[in-house]
Steps between C-alpha positions, in 0.01 A plus 500: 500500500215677625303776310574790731892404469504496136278877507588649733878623365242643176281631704479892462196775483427783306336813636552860520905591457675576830276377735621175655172271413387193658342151375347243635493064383345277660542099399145370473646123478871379470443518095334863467578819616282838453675865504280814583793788399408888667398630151189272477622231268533132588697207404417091494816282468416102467796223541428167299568159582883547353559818650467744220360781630192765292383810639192782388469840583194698474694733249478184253890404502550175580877334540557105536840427690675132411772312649809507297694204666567330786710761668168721525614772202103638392392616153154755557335612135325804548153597259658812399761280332798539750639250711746446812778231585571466842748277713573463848822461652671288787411729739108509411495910319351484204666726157219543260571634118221657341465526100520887515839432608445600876546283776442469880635361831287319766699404824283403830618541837527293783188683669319391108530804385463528070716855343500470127729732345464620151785612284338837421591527907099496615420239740222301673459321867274218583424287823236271557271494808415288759174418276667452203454809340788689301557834551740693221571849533710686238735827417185607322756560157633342206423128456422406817176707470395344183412142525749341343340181616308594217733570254714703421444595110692423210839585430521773251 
């Protein structure tokens, strides 16, 4: 599985509310992958030699996505102590249940088109260029605006 197919369902930005927001990632080798998001920050995400998956932001969170089993279910730990389970179904969309007790939605289209769709009804859109990059544009509210690629907080 390769790195941008395993992100880019998480992949969301945060920025000012309302304002569809754009980000860029480019792959740097098959195994690494850099994010420059509109508000500034940045994010590193390194696959291993068995496929688990860690990423940094310049925020300091960090989140380390594993292989569950051979049907491709994913466990990601976040730093702030939350964590994600997500599974992908015959047809390739991808359900994702975060500890908070949210979840999201990724289908992609036949043109490769990404929409994530959270439960708190936000939203986010990704394609990826003809030089690899990622592009992800969001509703600009709720969840989709605030990283949950970085977690999402803990449950209270």
């Amino acid at each position: 599985m390769k790195l941008s197919t395993l992100m880019l369902p998480l992949l969301c930005i945060a920025s000012v509310p309302a304002l569809a927001q754009s980000s860029l990632s480019q792959r740097v080798t098959s195994d690494t992958s850099r994010t420059e998001y509109s508000d500034g920050s940045t994010g590193s995400s390194r696959r291993d030699i068995s496929g688990n998956v860690s990423s940094r932001y310049s925020d300091g969170r960090s989140s380390s996505t594993r292989r569950l089993d051979i049907s491709g279910d994913t466990r990601t730990g976040y730093s702030d102590g939350s964590y994600s389970t997500s599974s992908r179904d015959i047809s390739g969309n991808v359900r994702t249940r975060y500890s908070d007790g949210s979840t999201s939605y990724s289908r992609t289209d036949v043109g490769g088109r990404t929409r994530t769709e959270y439960s708190d009804g936000s939203y986010s859109t990704s394609y990826t260029d003809i030089g690899g990059r990622v592009h992800t544009t969001h509703s600009g509210h709720g969840m989709a605006a605030r990283h949950p690629e970085r977690g999402v907080g803990r449950k209270r």
